[in-house]
Amino acid sequence: MTCGHCEMAVKRAIKTLDPQAEVKIDRAENRVEVQSTQPYDAIAAAIREEGYAVAA
């Protein structure tokens, strides 16, 4: 993620899946921290669908 648009796209994808999710994004570290009741695989898939890689 290199800009605010990228950040919002990822956040929107996660929030669409789980509106109650807590999402913290650190653009400098290219890291997203998510606290959600949804399974990891579902969150990772939502991020990938936006065109971003998921490392762990």
PDB file of N, CA and C in Angstrom:
ATOM      1  N   MET A   1       0.847  -1.164   0.000  1.00  0.00           N
ATOM      2  CA  MET A   1       0.000   0.000   0.000  1.00  0.00           C
ATOM      3  C   MET A   1       0.897   1.232   0.000  1.00  0.00           C
ATOM      4  N   THR A   2       0.592   2.123  -0.902  1.00  0.00           N
ATOM      5  CA  THR A   2       1.443   3.292  -1.030  1.00  0.00           C
ATOM      6  C   THR A   2       0.711   4.611  -0.851  1.00  0.00           C
ATOM      7  N   CYS A   3      -0.615   4.556  -0.716  1.00  0.00           N
ATOM      8  CA  CYS A   3      -1.362   5.811  -0.616  1.00  0.00           C
ATOM      9  C   CYS A   3      -2.636   5.608   0.208  1.00  0.00           C
ATOM     10  N   GLY A   4      -3.301   6.713   0.440  1.00  0.00           N
ATOM     11  CA  GLY A   4      -4.556   6.664   1.180  1.00  0.00           C
ATOM     12  C   GLY A   4      -5.637   5.881   0.467  1.00  0.00           C
ATOM     13  N   HIS A   5      -5.627   5.941  -0.871  1.00  0.00           N
ATOM     14  CA  HIS A   5      -6.618   5.173  -1.633  1.00  0.00           C
ATOM     15  C   HIS A   5      -6.434   3.676  -1.403  1.00  0.00           C
ATOM     16  N   CYS A   6      -5.192   3.224  -1.427  1.00  0.00           N
ATOM     17  CA  CYS A   6      -4.891   1.811  -1.172  1.00  0.00           C
ATOM     18  C   CYS A   6      -5.374   1.416   0.227  1.00  0.00           C
ATOM     19  N   GLU A   7      -5.062   2.261   1.178  1.00  0.00           N
ATOM     20  CA  GLU A   7      -5.450   2.008   2.567  1.00  0.00           C
ATOM     21  C   GLU A   7      -6.966   1.893   2.689  1.00  0.00           C
ATOM     22  N   MET A   8      -7.686   2.807   2.065  1.00  0.00           N
ATOM     23  CA  MET A   8      -9.149   2.776   2.148  1.00  0.00           C
ATOM     24  C   MET A   8      -9.725   1.566   1.427  1.00  0.00           C
ATOM     25  N   ALA A   9      -9.118   1.142   0.329  1.00  0.00           N
ATOM     26  CA  ALA A   9      -9.613  -0.031  -0.400  1.00  0.00           C
ATOM     27  C   ALA A   9      -9.515  -1.277   0.477  1.00  0.00           C
ATOM     28  N   VAL A  10      -8.397  -1.439   1.163  1.00  0.00           N
ATOM     29  CA  VAL A  10      -8.211  -2.598   2.038  1.00  0.00           C
ATOM     30  C   VAL A  10      -9.178  -2.519   3.219  1.00  0.00           C
ATOM     31  N   LYS A  11      -9.266  -1.363   3.818  1.00  0.00           N
ATOM     32  CA  LYS A  11     -10.151  -1.193   4.974  1.00  0.00           C
ATOM     33  C   LYS A  11     -11.605  -1.448   4.580  1.00  0.00           C
ATOM     34  N   ARG A  12     -12.018  -0.938   3.431  1.00  0.00           N
ATOM     35  CA  ARG A  12     -13.395  -1.127   2.960  1.00  0.00           C
ATOM     36  C   ARG A  12     -13.687  -2.606   2.702  1.00  0.00           C
ATOM     37  N   ALA A  13     -12.726  -3.316   2.124  1.00  0.00           N
ATOM     38  CA  ALA A  13     -12.911  -4.752   1.857  1.00  0.00           C
ATOM     39  C   ALA A  13     -13.117  -5.521   3.158  1.00  0.00           C
ATOM     40  N   ILE A  14     -12.326  -5.195   4.159  1.00  0.00           N
ATOM     41  CA  ILE A  14     -12.445  -5.877   5.455  1.00  0.00           C
ATOM     42  C   ILE A  14     -13.759  -5.507   6.132  1.00  0.00           C
ATOM     43  N   LYS A  15     -14.097  -4.235   6.129  1.00  0.00           N
ATOM     44  CA  LYS A  15     -15.319  -3.774   6.793  1.00  0.00           C
ATOM     45  C   LYS A  15     -16.576  -4.294   6.089  1.00  0.00           C
ATOM     46  N   THR A  16     -16.493  -4.548   4.790  1.00  0.00           N
ATOM     47  CA  THR A  16     -17.622  -5.136   4.070  1.00  0.00           C
ATOM     48  C   THR A  16     -17.867  -6.552   4.588  1.00  0.00           C
ATOM     49  N   LEU A  17     -16.793  -7.258   4.844  1.00  0.00           N
ATOM     50  CA  LEU A  17     -16.874  -8.613   5.367  1.00  0.00           C
ATOM     51  C   LEU A  17     -17.337  -8.621   6.818  1.00  0.00           C
ATOM     52  N   ASP A  18     -16.784  -7.694   7.621  1.00  0.00           N
ATOM     53  CA  ASP A  18     -17.123  -7.614   9.044  1.00  0.00           C
ATOM     54  C   ASP A  18     -17.154  -6.143   9.463  1.00  0.00           C
ATOM     55  N   PRO A  19     -18.336  -5.541   9.484  1.00  0.00           N
ATOM     56  CA  PRO A  19     -18.446  -4.124   9.835  1.00  0.00           C
ATOM     57  C   PRO A  19     -17.915  -3.785  11.229  1.00  0.00           C
ATOM     58  N   GLN A  20     -17.849  -4.759  12.108  1.00  0.00           N
ATOM     59  CA  GLN A  20     -17.366  -4.523  13.467  1.00  0.00           C
ATOM     60  C   GLN A  20     -15.854  -4.719  13.620  1.00  0.00           C
ATOM     61  N   ALA A  21     -15.183  -5.098  12.563  1.00  0.00           N
ATOM     62  CA  ALA A  21     -13.743  -5.371  12.633  1.00  0.00           C
ATOM     63  C   ALA A  21     -12.974  -4.112  13.011  1.00  0.00           C
ATOM     64  N   GLU A  22     -11.900  -4.310  13.772  1.00  0.00           N
ATOM     65  CA  GLU A  22     -10.970  -3.233  14.080  1.00  0.00           C
ATOM     66  C   GLU A  22      -9.799  -3.387  13.127  1.00  0.00           C
ATOM     67  N   VAL A  23      -9.531  -2.349  12.352  1.00  0.00           N
ATOM     68  CA  VAL A  23      -8.494  -2.409  11.331  1.00  0.00           C
ATOM     69  C   VAL A  23      -7.473  -1.316  11.591  1.00  0.00           C
ATOM     70  N   LYS A  24      -6.210  -1.710  11.734  1.00  0.00           N
ATOM     71  CA  LYS A  24      -5.109  -0.763  11.897  1.00  0.00           C
ATOM     72  C   LYS A  24      -4.155  -0.977  10.736  1.00  0.00           C
ATOM     73  N   ILE A  25      -3.866   0.101  10.016  1.00  0.00           N
ATOM     74  CA  ILE A  25      -2.992   0.004   8.852  1.00  0.00           C
ATOM     75  C   ILE A  25      -1.770   0.881   9.059  1.00  0.00           C
ATOM     76  N   ASP A  26      -0.604   0.291   8.826  1.00  0.00           N
ATOM     77  CA  ASP A  26       0.666   1.003   8.889  1.00  0.00           C
ATOM     78  C   ASP A  26       1.265   0.987   7.488  1.00  0.00           C
ATOM     79  N   ARG A  27       1.055   2.069   6.739  1.00  0.00           N
ATOM     80  CA  ARG A  27       1.546   2.122   5.355  1.00  0.00           C
ATOM     81  C   ARG A  27       3.062   2.027   5.275  1.00  0.00           C
ATOM     82  N   ALA A  28       3.758   2.645   6.208  1.00  0.00           N
ATOM     83  CA  ALA A  28       5.223   2.634   6.190  1.00  0.00           C
ATOM     84  C   ALA A  28       5.764   1.208   6.280  1.00  0.00           C
ATOM     85  N   GLU A  29       5.104   0.378   7.065  1.00  0.00           N
ATOM     86  CA  GLU A  29       5.526  -1.016   7.247  1.00  0.00           C
ATOM     87  C   GLU A  29       4.779  -1.959   6.300  1.00  0.00           C
ATOM     88  N   ASN A  30       3.819  -1.413   5.555  1.00  0.00           N
ATOM     89  CA  ASN A  30       2.992  -2.218   4.651  1.00  0.00           C
ATOM     90  C   ASN A  30       2.317  -3.361   5.407  1.00  0.00           C
ATOM     91  N   ARG A  31       1.713  -3.000   6.532  1.00  0.00           N
ATOM     92  CA  ARG A  31       1.131  -3.988   7.441  1.00  0.00           C
ATOM     93  C   ARG A  31      -0.301  -3.622   7.802  1.00  0.00           C
ATOM     94  N   VAL A  32      -1.131  -4.648   7.890  1.00  0.00           N
ATOM     95  CA  VAL A  32      -2.524  -4.484   8.307  1.00  0.00           C
ATOM     96  C   VAL A  32      -2.763  -5.401   9.498  1.00  0.00           C
ATOM     97  N   GLU A  33      -3.316  -4.841  10.552  1.00  0.00           N
ATOM     98  CA  GLU A  33      -3.672  -5.631  11.735  1.00  0.00           C
ATOM     99  C   GLU A  33      -5.188  -5.605  11.852  1.00  0.00           C
ATOM    100  N   VAL A  34      -5.778  -6.792  11.939  1.00  0.00           N
ATOM    101  CA  VAL A  34      -7.237  -6.895  11.963  1.00  0.00           C
ATOM    102  C   VAL A  34      -7.681  -7.714  13.163  1.00  0.00           C
ATOM    103  N   GLN A  35      -8.648  -7.185  13.880  1.00  0.00           N
ATOM    104  CA  GLN A  35      -9.309  -7.940  14.936  1.00  0.00           C
ATOM    105  C   GLN A  35     -10.745  -8.127  14.469  1.00  0.00           C
ATOM    106  N   SER A  36     -11.126  -9.389  14.262  1.00  0.00           N
ATOM    107  CA  SER A  36     -12.431  -9.683  13.681  1.00  0.00           C
ATOM    108  C   SER A  36     -12.915 -11.042  14.156  1.00  0.00           C
ATOM    109  N   THR A  37     -14.222 -11.219  14.062  1.00  0.00           N
ATOM    110  CA  THR A  37     -14.801 -12.525  14.370  1.00  0.00           C
ATOM    111  C   THR A  37     -14.781 -13.430  13.140  1.00  0.00           C
ATOM    112  N   GLN A  38     -14.442 -12.867  11.987  1.00  0.00           N
ATOM    113  CA  GLN A  38     -14.373 -13.644  10.746  1.00  0.00           C
ATOM    114  C   GLN A  38     -13.083 -14.462  10.706  1.00  0.00           C
ATOM    115  N   PRO A  39     -13.094 -15.603  10.026  1.00  0.00           N
ATOM    116  CA  PRO A  39     -11.889 -16.423   9.945  1.00  0.00           C
ATOM    117  C   PRO A  39     -10.790 -15.725   9.144  1.00  0.00           C
ATOM    118  N   TYR A  40      -9.556 -16.066   9.482  1.00  0.00           N
ATOM    119  CA  TYR A  40      -8.380 -15.501   8.822  1.00  0.00           C
ATOM    120  C   TYR A  40      -8.474 -15.640   7.312  1.00  0.00           C
ATOM    121  N   ASP A  41      -8.849 -16.815   6.844  1.00  0.00           N
ATOM    122  CA  ASP A  41      -8.913 -17.060   5.400  1.00  0.00           C
ATOM    123  C   ASP A  41      -9.875 -16.113   4.691  1.00  0.00           C
ATOM    124  N   ALA A  42     -10.974 -15.784   5.324  1.00  0.00           N
ATOM    125  CA  ALA A  42     -11.948 -14.872   4.719  1.00  0.00           C
ATOM    126  C   ALA A  42     -11.381 -13.454   4.642  1.00  0.00           C
ATOM    127  N   ILE A  43     -10.704 -13.023   5.701  1.00  0.00           N
ATOM    128  CA  ILE A  43     -10.081 -11.692   5.718  1.00  0.00           C
ATOM    129  C   ILE A  43      -8.985 -11.635   4.657  1.00  0.00           C
ATOM    130  N   ALA A  44      -8.145 -12.658   4.614  1.00  0.00           N
ATOM    131  CA  ALA A  44      -7.054 -12.704   3.634  1.00  0.00           C
ATOM    132  C   ALA A  44      -7.606 -12.682   2.212  1.00  0.00           C
ATOM    133  N   ALA A  45      -8.679 -13.398   1.962  1.00  0.00           N
ATOM    134  CA  ALA A  45      -9.284 -13.425   0.627  1.00  0.00           C
ATOM    135  C   ALA A  45      -9.811 -12.045   0.242  1.00  0.00           C
ATOM    136  N   ALA A  46     -10.407 -11.343   1.182  1.00  0.00           N
ATOM    137  CA  ALA A  46     -10.927 -10.000   0.903  1.00  0.00           C
ATOM    138  C   ALA A  46      -9.788  -9.051   0.532  1.00  0.00           C
ATOM    139  N   ILE A  47      -8.663  -9.178   1.219  1.00  0.00           N
ATOM    140  CA  ILE A  47      -7.506  -8.333   0.916  1.00  0.00           C
ATOM    141  C   ILE A  47      -6.924  -8.699  -0.447  1.00  0.00           C
ATOM    142  N   ARG A  48      -6.816  -9.977  -0.722  1.00  0.00           N
ATOM    143  CA  ARG A  48      -6.295 -10.423  -2.024  1.00  0.00           C
ATOM    144  C   ARG A  48      -7.192  -9.963  -3.178  1.00  0.00           C
ATOM    145  N   GLU A  49      -8.503  -9.975  -2.957  1.00  0.00           N
ATOM    146  CA  GLU A  49      -9.431  -9.540  -3.999  1.00  0.00           C
ATOM    147  C   GLU A  49      -9.227  -8.075  -4.365  1.00  0.00           C
ATOM    148  N   GLU A  50      -8.669  -7.310  -3.456  1.00  0.00           N
ATOM    149  CA  GLU A  50      -8.351  -5.903  -3.741  1.00  0.00           C
ATOM    150  C   GLU A  50      -7.022  -5.768  -4.467  1.00  0.00           C
ATOM    151  N   GLY A  51      -6.308  -6.891  -4.615  1.00  0.00           N
ATOM    152  CA  GLY A  51      -5.057  -6.869  -5.367  1.00  0.00           C
ATOM    153  C   GLY A  51      -3.802  -6.795  -4.527  1.00  0.00           C
ATOM    154  N   TYR A  52      -3.920  -7.087  -3.242  1.00  0.00           N
ATOM    155  CA  TYR A  52      -2.765  -7.014  -2.341  1.00  0.00           C
ATOM    156  C   TYR A  52      -2.376  -8.398  -1.856  1.00  0.00           C
ATOM    157  N   ALA A  53      -1.088  -8.597  -1.676  1.00  0.00           N
ATOM    158  CA  ALA A  53      -0.583  -9.880  -1.175  1.00  0.00           C
ATOM    159  C   ALA A  53      -0.767  -9.960   0.325  1.00  0.00           C
ATOM    160  N   VAL A  54      -0.975 -11.166   0.816  1.00  0.00           N
ATOM    161  CA  VAL A  54      -1.091 -11.421   2.248  1.00  0.00           C
ATOM    162  C   VAL A  54       0.045 -12.346   2.629  1.00  0.00           C
ATOM    163  N   ALA A  55       0.913 -11.889   3.544  1.00  0.00           N
ATOM    164  CA  ALA A  55       2.099 -12.672   3.903  1.00  0.00           C
ATOM    165  C   ALA A  55       1.828 -13.642   5.050  1.00  0.00           C
ATOM    166  N   ALA A  56       1.170 -13.190   6.071  1.00  0.00           N
ATOM    167  CA  ALA A  56       0.951 -14.072   7.230  1.00  0.00           C
ATOM    168  C   ALA A  56      -0.309 -13.710   7.957  1.00  0.00           C
TER     169      ALA A  56
END
